PDB file of C-alpha atoms in Angstrom:
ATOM      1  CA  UNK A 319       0.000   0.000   0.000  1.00  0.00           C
ATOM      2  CA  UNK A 320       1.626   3.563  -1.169  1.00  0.00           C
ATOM      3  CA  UNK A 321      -1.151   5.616   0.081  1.00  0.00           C
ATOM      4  CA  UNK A 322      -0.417   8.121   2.475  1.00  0.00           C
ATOM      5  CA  UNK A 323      -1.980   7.267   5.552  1.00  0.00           C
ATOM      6  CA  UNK A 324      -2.088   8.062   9.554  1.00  0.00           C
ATOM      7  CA  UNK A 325       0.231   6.132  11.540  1.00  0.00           C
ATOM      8  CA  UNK A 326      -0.266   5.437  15.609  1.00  0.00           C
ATOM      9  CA  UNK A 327       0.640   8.720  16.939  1.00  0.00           C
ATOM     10  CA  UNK A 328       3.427  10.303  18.252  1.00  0.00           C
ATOM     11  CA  UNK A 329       5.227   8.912  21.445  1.00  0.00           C
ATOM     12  CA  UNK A 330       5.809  10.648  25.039  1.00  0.00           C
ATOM     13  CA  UNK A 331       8.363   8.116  26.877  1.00  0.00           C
ATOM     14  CA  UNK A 332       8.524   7.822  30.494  1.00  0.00           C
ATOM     15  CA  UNK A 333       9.820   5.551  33.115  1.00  0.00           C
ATOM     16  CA  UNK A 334       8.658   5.219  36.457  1.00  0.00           C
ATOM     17  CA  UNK A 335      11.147   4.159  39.307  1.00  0.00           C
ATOM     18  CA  UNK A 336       9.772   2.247  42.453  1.00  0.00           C
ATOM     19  CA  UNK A 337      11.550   2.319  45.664  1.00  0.00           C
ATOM     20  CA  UNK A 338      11.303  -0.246  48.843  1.00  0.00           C
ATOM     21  CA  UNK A 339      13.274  -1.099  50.973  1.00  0.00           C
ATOM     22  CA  UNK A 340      16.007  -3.885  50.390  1.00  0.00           C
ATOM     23  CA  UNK A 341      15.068  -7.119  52.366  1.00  0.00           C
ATOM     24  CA  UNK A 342      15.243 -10.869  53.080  1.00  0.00           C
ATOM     25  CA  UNK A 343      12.420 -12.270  51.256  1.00  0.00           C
ATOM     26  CA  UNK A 344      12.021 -14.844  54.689  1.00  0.00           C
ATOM     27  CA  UNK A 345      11.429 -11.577  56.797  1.00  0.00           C
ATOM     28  CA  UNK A 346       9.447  -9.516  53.971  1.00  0.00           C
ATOM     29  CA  UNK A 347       7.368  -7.757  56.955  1.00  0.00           C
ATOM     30  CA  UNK A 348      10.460  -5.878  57.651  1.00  0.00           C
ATOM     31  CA  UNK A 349      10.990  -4.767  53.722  1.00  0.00           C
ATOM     32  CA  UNK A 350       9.139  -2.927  51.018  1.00  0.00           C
ATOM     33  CA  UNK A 351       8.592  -5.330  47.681  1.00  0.00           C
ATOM     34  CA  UNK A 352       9.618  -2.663  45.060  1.00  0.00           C
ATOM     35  CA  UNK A 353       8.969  -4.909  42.187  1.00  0.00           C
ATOM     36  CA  UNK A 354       5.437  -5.483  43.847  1.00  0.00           C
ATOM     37  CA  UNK A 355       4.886  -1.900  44.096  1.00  0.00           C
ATOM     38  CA  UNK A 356       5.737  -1.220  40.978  1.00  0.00           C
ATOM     39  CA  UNK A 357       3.069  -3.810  39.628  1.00  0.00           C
ATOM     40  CA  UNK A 358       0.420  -2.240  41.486  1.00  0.00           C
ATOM     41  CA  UNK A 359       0.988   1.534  40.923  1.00  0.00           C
ATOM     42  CA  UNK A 360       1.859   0.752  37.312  1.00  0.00           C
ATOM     43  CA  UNK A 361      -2.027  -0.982  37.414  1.00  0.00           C
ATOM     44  CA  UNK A 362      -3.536   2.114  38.866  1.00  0.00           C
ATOM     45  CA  UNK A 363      -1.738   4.446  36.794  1.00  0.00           C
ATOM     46  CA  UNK A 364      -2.886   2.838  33.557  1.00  0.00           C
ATOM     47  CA  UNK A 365      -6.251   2.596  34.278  1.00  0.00           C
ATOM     48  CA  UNK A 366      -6.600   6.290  35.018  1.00  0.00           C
ATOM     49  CA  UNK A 367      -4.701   7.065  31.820  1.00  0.00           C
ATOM     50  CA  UNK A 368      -7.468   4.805  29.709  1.00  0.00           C
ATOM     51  CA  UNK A 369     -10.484   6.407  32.094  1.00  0.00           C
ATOM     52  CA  UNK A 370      -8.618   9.921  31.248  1.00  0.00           C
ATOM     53  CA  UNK A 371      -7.711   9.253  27.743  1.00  0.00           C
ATOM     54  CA  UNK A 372     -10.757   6.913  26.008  1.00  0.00           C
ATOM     55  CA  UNK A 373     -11.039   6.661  21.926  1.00  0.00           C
ATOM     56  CA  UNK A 374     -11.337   9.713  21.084  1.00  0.00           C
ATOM     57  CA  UNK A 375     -14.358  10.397  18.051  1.00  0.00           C
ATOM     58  CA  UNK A 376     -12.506  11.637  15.655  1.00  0.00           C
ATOM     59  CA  UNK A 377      -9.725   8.858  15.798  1.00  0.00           C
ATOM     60  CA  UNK A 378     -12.466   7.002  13.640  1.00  0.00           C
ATOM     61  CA  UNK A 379     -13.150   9.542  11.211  1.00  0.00           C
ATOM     62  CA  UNK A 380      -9.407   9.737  10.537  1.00  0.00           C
ATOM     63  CA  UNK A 381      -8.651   6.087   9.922  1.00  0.00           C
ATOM     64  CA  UNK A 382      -6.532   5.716  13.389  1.00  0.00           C
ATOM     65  CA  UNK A 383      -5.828   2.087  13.803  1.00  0.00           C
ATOM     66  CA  UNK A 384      -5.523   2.245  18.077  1.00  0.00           C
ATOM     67  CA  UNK A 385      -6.540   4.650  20.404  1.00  0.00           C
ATOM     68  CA  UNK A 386      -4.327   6.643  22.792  1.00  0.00           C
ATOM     69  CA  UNK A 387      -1.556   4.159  24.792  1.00  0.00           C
ATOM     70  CA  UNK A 388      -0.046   3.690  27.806  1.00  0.00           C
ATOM     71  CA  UNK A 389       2.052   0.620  28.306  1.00  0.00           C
ATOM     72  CA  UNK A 390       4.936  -0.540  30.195  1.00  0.00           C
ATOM     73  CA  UNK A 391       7.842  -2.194  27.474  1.00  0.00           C
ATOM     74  CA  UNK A 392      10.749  -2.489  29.531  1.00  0.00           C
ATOM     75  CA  UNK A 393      11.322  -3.563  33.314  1.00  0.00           C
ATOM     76  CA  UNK A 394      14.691  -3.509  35.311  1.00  0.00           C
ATOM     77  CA  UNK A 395      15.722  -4.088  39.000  1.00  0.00           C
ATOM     78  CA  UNK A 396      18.601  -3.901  41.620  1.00  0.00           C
ATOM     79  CA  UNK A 397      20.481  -7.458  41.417  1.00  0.00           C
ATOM     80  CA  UNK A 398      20.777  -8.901  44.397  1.00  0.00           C
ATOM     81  CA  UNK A 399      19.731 -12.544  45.216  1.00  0.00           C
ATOM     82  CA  UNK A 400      16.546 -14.132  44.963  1.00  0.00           C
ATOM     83  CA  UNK A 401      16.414 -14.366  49.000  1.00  0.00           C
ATOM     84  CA  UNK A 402      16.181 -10.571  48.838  1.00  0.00           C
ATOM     85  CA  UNK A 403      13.219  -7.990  48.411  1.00  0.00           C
ATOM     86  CA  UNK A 404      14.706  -5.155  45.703  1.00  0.00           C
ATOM     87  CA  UNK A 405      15.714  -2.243  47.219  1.00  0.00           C
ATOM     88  CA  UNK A 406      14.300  -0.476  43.446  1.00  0.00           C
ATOM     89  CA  UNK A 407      13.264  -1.443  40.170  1.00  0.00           C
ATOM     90  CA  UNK A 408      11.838   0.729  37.152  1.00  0.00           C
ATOM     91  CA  UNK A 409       9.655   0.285  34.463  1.00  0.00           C
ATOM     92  CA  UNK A 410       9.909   1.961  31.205  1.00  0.00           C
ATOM     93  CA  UNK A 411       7.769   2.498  28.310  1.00  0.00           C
ATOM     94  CA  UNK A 412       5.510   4.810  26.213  1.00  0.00           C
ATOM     95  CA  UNK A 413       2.523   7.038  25.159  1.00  0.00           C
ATOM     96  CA  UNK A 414       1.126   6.501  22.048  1.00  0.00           C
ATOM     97  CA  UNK A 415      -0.970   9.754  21.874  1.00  0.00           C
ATOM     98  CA  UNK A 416      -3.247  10.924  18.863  1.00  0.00           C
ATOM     99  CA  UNK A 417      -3.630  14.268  18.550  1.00  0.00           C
ATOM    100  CA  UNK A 418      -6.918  15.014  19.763  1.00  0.00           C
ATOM    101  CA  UNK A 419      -4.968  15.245  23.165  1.00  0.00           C
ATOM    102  CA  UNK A 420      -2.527  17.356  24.037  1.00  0.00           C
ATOM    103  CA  UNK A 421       1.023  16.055  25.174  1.00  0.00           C
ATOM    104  CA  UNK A 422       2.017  18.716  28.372  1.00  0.00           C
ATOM    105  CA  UNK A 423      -1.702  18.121  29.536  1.00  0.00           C
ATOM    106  CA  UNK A 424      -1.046  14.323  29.578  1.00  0.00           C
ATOM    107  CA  UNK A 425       2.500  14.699  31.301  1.00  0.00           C
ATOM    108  CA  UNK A 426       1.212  16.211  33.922  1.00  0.00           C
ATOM    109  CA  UNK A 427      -1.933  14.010  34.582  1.00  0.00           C
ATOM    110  CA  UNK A 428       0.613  11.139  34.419  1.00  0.00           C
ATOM    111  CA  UNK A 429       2.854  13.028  37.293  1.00  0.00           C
ATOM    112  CA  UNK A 430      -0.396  13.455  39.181  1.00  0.00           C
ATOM    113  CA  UNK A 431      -1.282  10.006  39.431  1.00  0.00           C
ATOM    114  CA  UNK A 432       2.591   9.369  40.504  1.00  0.00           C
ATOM    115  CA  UNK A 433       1.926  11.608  43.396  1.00  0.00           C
ATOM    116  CA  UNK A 434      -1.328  10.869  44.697  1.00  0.00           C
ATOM    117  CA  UNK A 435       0.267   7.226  44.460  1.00  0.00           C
ATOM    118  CA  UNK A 436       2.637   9.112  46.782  1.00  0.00           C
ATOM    119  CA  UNK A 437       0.813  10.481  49.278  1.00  0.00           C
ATOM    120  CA  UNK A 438      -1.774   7.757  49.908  1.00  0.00           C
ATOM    121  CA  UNK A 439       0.347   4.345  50.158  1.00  0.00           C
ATOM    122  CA  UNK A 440      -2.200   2.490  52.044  1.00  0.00           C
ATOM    123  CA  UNK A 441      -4.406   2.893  48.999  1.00  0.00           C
ATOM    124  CA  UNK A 442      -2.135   1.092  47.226  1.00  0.00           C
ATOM    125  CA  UNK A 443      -3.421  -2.675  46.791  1.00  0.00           C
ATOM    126  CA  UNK A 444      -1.037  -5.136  48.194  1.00  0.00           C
ATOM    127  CA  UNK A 445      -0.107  -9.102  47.698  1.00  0.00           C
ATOM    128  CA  UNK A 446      -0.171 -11.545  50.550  1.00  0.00           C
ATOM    129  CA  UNK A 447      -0.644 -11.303  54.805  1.00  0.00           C
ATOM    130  CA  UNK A 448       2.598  -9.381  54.895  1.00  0.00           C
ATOM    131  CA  UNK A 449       3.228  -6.886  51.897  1.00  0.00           C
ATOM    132  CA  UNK A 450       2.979  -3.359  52.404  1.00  0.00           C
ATOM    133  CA  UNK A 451       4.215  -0.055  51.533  1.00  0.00           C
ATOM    134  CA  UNK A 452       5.406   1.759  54.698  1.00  0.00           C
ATOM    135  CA  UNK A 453       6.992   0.536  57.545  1.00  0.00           C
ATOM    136  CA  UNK A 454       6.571   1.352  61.378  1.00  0.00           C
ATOM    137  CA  UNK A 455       9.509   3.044  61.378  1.00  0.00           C
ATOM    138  CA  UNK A 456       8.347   5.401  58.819  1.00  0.00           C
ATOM    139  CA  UNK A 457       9.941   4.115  55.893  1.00  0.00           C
ATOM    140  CA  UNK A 458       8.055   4.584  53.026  1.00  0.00           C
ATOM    141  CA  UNK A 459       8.084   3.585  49.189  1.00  0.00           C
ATOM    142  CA  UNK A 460       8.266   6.084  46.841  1.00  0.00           C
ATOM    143  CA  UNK A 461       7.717   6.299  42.870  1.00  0.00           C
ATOM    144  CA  UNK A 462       9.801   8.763  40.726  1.00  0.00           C
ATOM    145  CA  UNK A 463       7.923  10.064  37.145  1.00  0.00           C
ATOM    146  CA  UNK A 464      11.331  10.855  34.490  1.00  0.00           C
TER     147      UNK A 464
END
């Protein structure tokens, strides 16, 4: 096909770093699962983005094959052994935006969903008796929007 046609938008890439706190995974009580906390803020914040950003009308009327994205397509973490909790990990990936939206508008909403992540941990769903996100002592984990 030599037709000109309308790809799938232009891309806006982030990554998103997850902190806990460094661990044995036989005491995980006393540590902060980054990788788990990663999972679960990286759920929240991409089902705000698709409640923020549906299909757009006009995407149809201009041939657009997919709808505005938001999807994780790289993950790394801390080495360390597999007795251990990671002390940080980071996911990385990108926005696929048509442009019925505007870019700035979406960075922002991203970062806002990064800090009300932020400043209501216990919100954050967690995975088994003993996962959490802040500690007695006042440790907390934290996610960093770049």
């Amino acid at each position: 096909d030599s037709q000109p046609c309308i790809g799938t938008a232009g891309a806006l890439q982030w990554h998103i770093k997850a902190e806990g706190k460094l661990f044995h995974s036989g005491l995980p009580h006393r540590g902060i699962n980054s990788i788990e906390f990663l999972m679960e803020s990286l759920n929240i914040i991409q089902k705000r983005f698709y409640e923020d950003y549906p299909e757009h009308p006009k995407e149809a009327a201009y041939n657009f094959s997919t709808p505005s994205t938001m999807k994780p397509t790289q993950i790394s973490c801390a080495k360390g052994g597999l007795n251990q909790l990671p002390p940080h990990c980071t996911a990385s990936g990108d926005v696929r935006l048509t442009p019925f939206y505007d870019c700035g508008e979406v960075k922002n909403r991203i970062q806002s969903y990064v800090d009300e992540i932020n400043a209501g941990l216990d919100g954050v769903p967690t995975r088994g008796p003993v996962s959490k996100y802040t500690l007695p002592d006042g440790t907390a984990g934290k996610l960093t929007l770049s």
